[in-house]
C-alpha positions as semicolon CSV with decimal commas, in nm:
position;residue;x (nm);y (nm);z (nm)
1;M;9,403;7,737;-3,524
2;E;9,044;7,627;-3,564
3;T;8,845;7,606;-3,243
4;M;8,548;7,374;-3,244
5;E;8,346;7,273;-2,941
6;T;8,291;6,903;-2,907
7;T;8,077;6,716;-2,661
8;E;8,307;6,416;-2,672
9;S;8,491;6,345;-2,349
10;L;8,865;6,292;-2,340
11;E;8,800;5,923;-2,277
12;E;8,585;5,900;-2,590
13;L;8,847;6,083;-2,794
14;F;9,120;5,848;-2,666
15;E;8,906;5,546;-2,760
16;Q;8,855;5,689;-3,108
17;L;9,229;5,745;-3,141
18;D;9,291;5,382;-3,039
19;T;9,047;5,269;-3,309
20;I;9,217;5,489;-3,570
21;L;9,559;5,353;-3,473
22;A;9,435;4,994;-3,493
23;S;9,290;5,063;-3,838
24;M;9,618;5,214;-3,955
25;E;9,801;4,894;-3,860
26;D;9,602;4,697;-4,119
27;P;9,852;4,586;-4,386
28;E;9,574;4,592;-4,647
29;L;9,503;4,963;-4,585
30;S;9,549;5,180;-4,893
31;L;9,780;5,479;-4,878
32;E;9,485;5,711;-4,942
33;D;9,290;5,560;-4,651
34;A;9,599;5,582;-4,429
35;F;9,629;5,955;-4,502
36;M;9,258;6,001;-4,428
37;L;9,292;5,820;-4,095
38;Y;9,605;6,019;-4,013
39;E;9,416;6,344;-4,073
40;Q;9,127;6,227;-3,854
41;G;9,370;6,129;-3,581
42;M;9,547;6,465;-3,591
43;K;9,213;6,646;-3,557
44;K;9,126;6,429;-3,256
45;I;9,465;6,508;-3,100
46;Q;9,409;6,882;-3,154
47;T;9,071;6,852;-2,981
48;C;9,234;6,665;-2,691
49;N;9,497;6,937;-2,659
50;Q;9,231;7,208;-2,653
51;K;9,035;7,024;-2,384
52;L;9,349;6,969;-2,175
53;D;9,447;7,337;-2,209
54;T;9,102;7,436;-2,084
55;V;9,129;7,204;-1,784
56;E;9,480;7,324;-1,705
57;K;9,365;7,686;-1,700
58;K;9,095;7,595;-1,448
59;M;9,324;7,401;-1,216
60;F;9,455;7,547;-0,894
61;Q;9,721;7,430;-0,658
62;I;9,667;7,448;-0,287
63;A;9,953;7,635;-0,121
64;E;10,094;7,519;0,212
65;D;9,887;7,781;0,392
66;G;9,566;7,650;0,233
67;T;9,516;7,927;-0,021
68;E;9,453;7,854;-0,388
69;V;9,714;7,965;-0,635
70;P;9,701;7,932;-1,015
71;F;9,849;7,610;-1,149
72;E;10,177;7,669;-1,332
């Protein structure tokens, strides 16, 4: 899997995905353009997943006794 750092926040990525989805709903959209938008959307989703994985690895749960334990 290709790893590429991006400075875009998750919120920005979600907004871009919303825009891509709205564009794909256009009935005048050519099949070629739809495939291009689909590919862009899938790349954005991969980036979101990578960012979420990174955040998850950094998260800790607070145990009942107040100690930090890795999030599972």
